[in-house]
């Protein structure tokens, strides 16, 4: 018996093979529809630069410490998100953090895969030339037609799930790492091209002012909670994604530096998306507060104005699909790794079961704009409910628990040891400060923002 245990523990675990691979996969997780779809529409709906500033504060004071903590716990335990807590604190209920994470993963994927489905549909629409038009009435009609059709909504979602399943089956280094390494640099380049084009439109300056000149009159406690939820969502933290990816990190990887790089690059991508979208929104007289449809009605109108616009639009939606792919891989890796490492299922079995369950839950989000449009809980369709519940409740709750575990159970010595790679990195002072933030500042801040935003006091 003891022999078997030892050989299981010694079996080589798949992981990221190079330092660049770590960065690409982690950044691939962070950068996604959160940057290209959610960030612009939330910034637009919540008043622009003031929202951006609150978002920045949340990213620095909460996002960064939680991200570092998650990666650290995963790398130390080298296990899935439930197994990590079973290893680090055996016999305690802390593994529930991993359990909540699995739940959150399903709820996020349910609506995320539907937005990815719209993106995929737009790849084909733009190939066929049917979505491109400089007339806003036409681009919004084209989008409505897609989301109001139940069959199309479901089929595109299934196509997304099959695509992601295929990559996940290839494994961590040959699937996730290989795919994200090739595609992330391309995404950057294309966003810059679209951004420059948008800036050159007459009337673009109103968009820049909206994005960079803060107006604090729009900031309410609800808006602060939305900004914090966005920080969690964009950095992929609070539900075990970073923990799981951390478990694939190499032992000589500098975790705080990697987290800082990922955070900065993620922010840069969001800003580029904002610069690509808002000048165009104002130049064409769209409403910045259009909500979730913003990306799908403005981007086609921008492209319609430029030479080879049809071609650029295909490339843009292909790259958005790619960004969404890296993110979805990282969301699904959480349940897949829990199922395969906890229950001993094969990776294929775990992947297929996860996707089947998702097709079921996801359908309720996919049909939220058609047959289930009137089916509401708390006044929200399933699509909106899954979105609000995860970003505003589950992820922040996960963040609080992760900080409490690290600050009060794990403790300063092991924290400093794990994040200095056993003393080989000269970052003691930084870690001492970071520990205090993780122990006190972040969890209290999350708690206050969450309770106030939800109207508890
Ligand atoms: N960060 C991704 C995006 O911006 C989405 C994502 C991936 C995510 N993994 C996550 C969100 C884990 C919350 C939790 O699109």
PDB file of N, CA and C in Angstrom, residues 18 28 63 89 100 126 131 137 165 171 201 216 235 289 295 298 327 336 341 361 368 370 376-377 383 393 420:
ATOM      1  N   UNK A  18       8.433  26.034 -20.105  1.00  0.00           N
ATOM      2  CA  UNK A  18       9.430  27.104 -20.162  1.00  0.00           C
ATOM      3  C   UNK A  18       8.881  28.337 -19.474  1.00  0.00           C
ATOM      4  N   UNK A  28      -2.567  34.234 -21.071  1.00  0.00           N
ATOM      5  CA  UNK A  28      -3.648  33.719 -21.910  1.00  0.00           C
ATOM      6  C   UNK A  28      -4.916  33.505 -21.100  1.00  0.00           C
ATOM      7  N   UNK A  63      -6.393  42.654  -6.491  1.00  0.00           N
ATOM      8  CA  UNK A  63      -6.081  41.699  -7.550  1.00  0.00           C
ATOM      9  C   UNK A  63      -4.691  41.106  -7.447  1.00  0.00           C
ATOM     10  N   UNK A  89      -3.553  21.824   4.418  1.00  0.00           N
ATOM     11  CA  UNK A  89      -4.237  21.889   5.715  1.00  0.00           C
ATOM     12  C   UNK A  89      -5.120  20.659   5.869  1.00  0.00           C
ATOM     13  N   UNK A 100     -16.003  25.589  -3.975  1.00  0.00           N
ATOM     14  CA  UNK A 100     -16.709  26.771  -4.493  1.00  0.00           C
ATOM     15  C   UNK A 100     -16.154  27.162  -5.859  1.00  0.00           C
ATOM     16  N   UNK A 126     -18.462  37.545 -40.653  1.00  0.00           N
ATOM     17  CA  UNK A 126     -17.592  38.497 -41.337  1.00  0.00           C
ATOM     18  C   UNK A 126     -16.927  37.849 -42.550  1.00  0.00           C
ATOM     19  N   UNK A 131     -22.006  40.970 -41.804  1.00  0.00           N
ATOM     20  CA  UNK A 131     -22.176  41.791 -40.605  1.00  0.00           C
ATOM     21  C   UNK A 131     -21.605  43.192 -40.782  1.00  0.00           C
ATOM     22  N   UNK A 137     -27.830  51.041 -37.396  1.00  0.00           N
ATOM     23  CA  UNK A 137     -29.101  50.322 -37.331  1.00  0.00           C
ATOM     24  C   UNK A 137     -28.917  48.922 -37.906  1.00  0.00           C
ATOM     25  N   UNK A 165     -12.738  21.558 -25.889  1.00  0.00           N
ATOM     26  CA  UNK A 165     -12.506  20.188 -25.455  1.00  0.00           C
ATOM     27  C   UNK A 165     -11.336  19.567 -26.195  1.00  0.00           C
ATOM     28  N   UNK A 171      -3.670  18.204 -23.365  1.00  0.00           N
ATOM     29  CA  UNK A 171      -2.887  18.307 -22.139  1.00  0.00           C
ATOM     30  C   UNK A 171      -2.385  19.708 -21.858  1.00  0.00           C
ATOM     31  N   UNK A 201     -10.274  58.321 -36.741  1.00  0.00           N
ATOM     32  CA  UNK A 201     -11.615  58.725 -37.173  1.00  0.00           C
ATOM     33  C   UNK A 201     -11.889  60.161 -36.736  1.00  0.00           C
ATOM     34  N   UNK A 216     -16.542  61.754 -11.268  1.00  0.00           N
ATOM     35  CA  UNK A 216     -16.836  60.875 -10.132  1.00  0.00           C
ATOM     36  C   UNK A 216     -18.307  60.843  -9.747  1.00  0.00           C
ATOM     37  N   UNK A 235      -8.493  39.149 -13.939  1.00  0.00           N
ATOM     38  CA  UNK A 235      -7.236  38.512 -13.533  1.00  0.00           C
ATOM     39  C   UNK A 235      -7.412  37.011 -13.277  1.00  0.00           C
ATOM     40  N   UNK A 289     -23.049  53.427 -23.358  1.00  0.00           N
ATOM     41  CA  UNK A 289     -23.663  52.584 -22.331  1.00  0.00           C
ATOM     42  C   UNK A 289     -24.519  51.465 -22.920  1.00  0.00           C
ATOM     43  N   UNK A 295     -19.583  45.585 -28.258  1.00  0.00           N
ATOM     44  CA  UNK A 295     -18.518  45.105 -29.137  1.00  0.00           C
ATOM     45  C   UNK A 295     -19.057  44.694 -30.503  1.00  0.00           C
ATOM     46  N   UNK A 298     -20.408  47.990 -32.574  1.00  0.00           N
ATOM     47  CA  UNK A 298     -19.498  49.085 -32.964  1.00  0.00           C
ATOM     48  C   UNK A 298     -18.340  48.615 -33.831  1.00  0.00           C
ATOM     49  N   UNK A 327      -8.626  31.837 -22.198  1.00  0.00           N
ATOM     50  CA  UNK A 327      -9.318  32.039 -20.927  1.00  0.00           C
ATOM     51  C   UNK A 327     -10.199  30.839 -20.584  1.00  0.00           C
ATOM     52  N   UNK A 336     -11.549  20.060 -14.582  1.00  0.00           N
ATOM     53  CA  UNK A 336     -10.900  18.889 -15.199  1.00  0.00           C
ATOM     54  C   UNK A 336      -9.794  18.343 -14.292  1.00  0.00           C
ATOM     55  N   UNK A 341      -7.568  14.409 -10.785  1.00  0.00           N
ATOM     56  CA  UNK A 341      -6.636  14.131  -9.681  1.00  0.00           C
ATOM     57  C   UNK A 341      -7.333  13.637  -8.418  1.00  0.00           C
ATOM     58  N   UNK A 361     -25.966  23.263 -18.432  1.00  0.00           N
ATOM     59  CA  UNK A 361     -26.100  24.528 -17.709  1.00  0.00           C
ATOM     60  C   UNK A 361     -26.040  25.704 -18.679  1.00  0.00           C
ATOM     61  N   UNK A 368     -31.131  32.798 -23.035  1.00  0.00           N
ATOM     62  CA  UNK A 368     -31.588  33.945 -22.252  1.00  0.00           C
ATOM     63  C   UNK A 368     -32.111  35.105 -23.082  1.00  0.00           C
ATOM     64  N   UNK A 370     -33.748  34.502 -26.000  1.00  0.00           N
ATOM     65  CA  UNK A 370     -34.840  34.026 -26.858  1.00  0.00           C
ATOM     66  C   UNK A 370     -35.914  33.344 -26.012  1.00  0.00           C
ATOM     67  N   UNK A 376     -36.858  34.673 -15.152  1.00  0.00           N
ATOM     68  CA  UNK A 376     -35.911  35.494 -14.394  1.00  0.00           C
ATOM     69  C   UNK A 376     -35.872  35.137 -12.921  1.00  0.00           C
ATOM     70  N   UNK A 377     -34.674  35.200 -12.335  1.00  0.00           N
ATOM     71  CA  UNK A 377     -34.507  35.129 -10.888  1.00  0.00           C
ATOM     72  C   UNK A 377     -33.890  36.431 -10.430  1.00  0.00           C
ATOM     73  N   UNK A 383     -28.385  34.309 -17.954  1.00  0.00           N
ATOM     74  CA  UNK A 383     -27.119  34.867 -18.436  1.00  0.00           C
ATOM     75  C   UNK A 383     -26.614  35.943 -17.470  1.00  0.00           C
ATOM     76  N   UNK A 393     -20.187  38.019  -6.192  1.00  0.00           N
ATOM     77  CA  UNK A 393     -20.298  37.259  -4.952  1.00  0.00           C
ATOM     78  C   UNK A 393     -19.245  36.139  -4.846  1.00  0.00           C
ATOM     79  N   UNK A 420      10.031  33.590  -2.014  1.00  0.00           N
ATOM     80  CA  UNK A 420      11.418  33.961  -2.314  1.00  0.00           C
ATOM     81  C   UNK A 420      12.146  32.757  -2.901  1.00  0.00           C
TER      82      UNK A 420
END
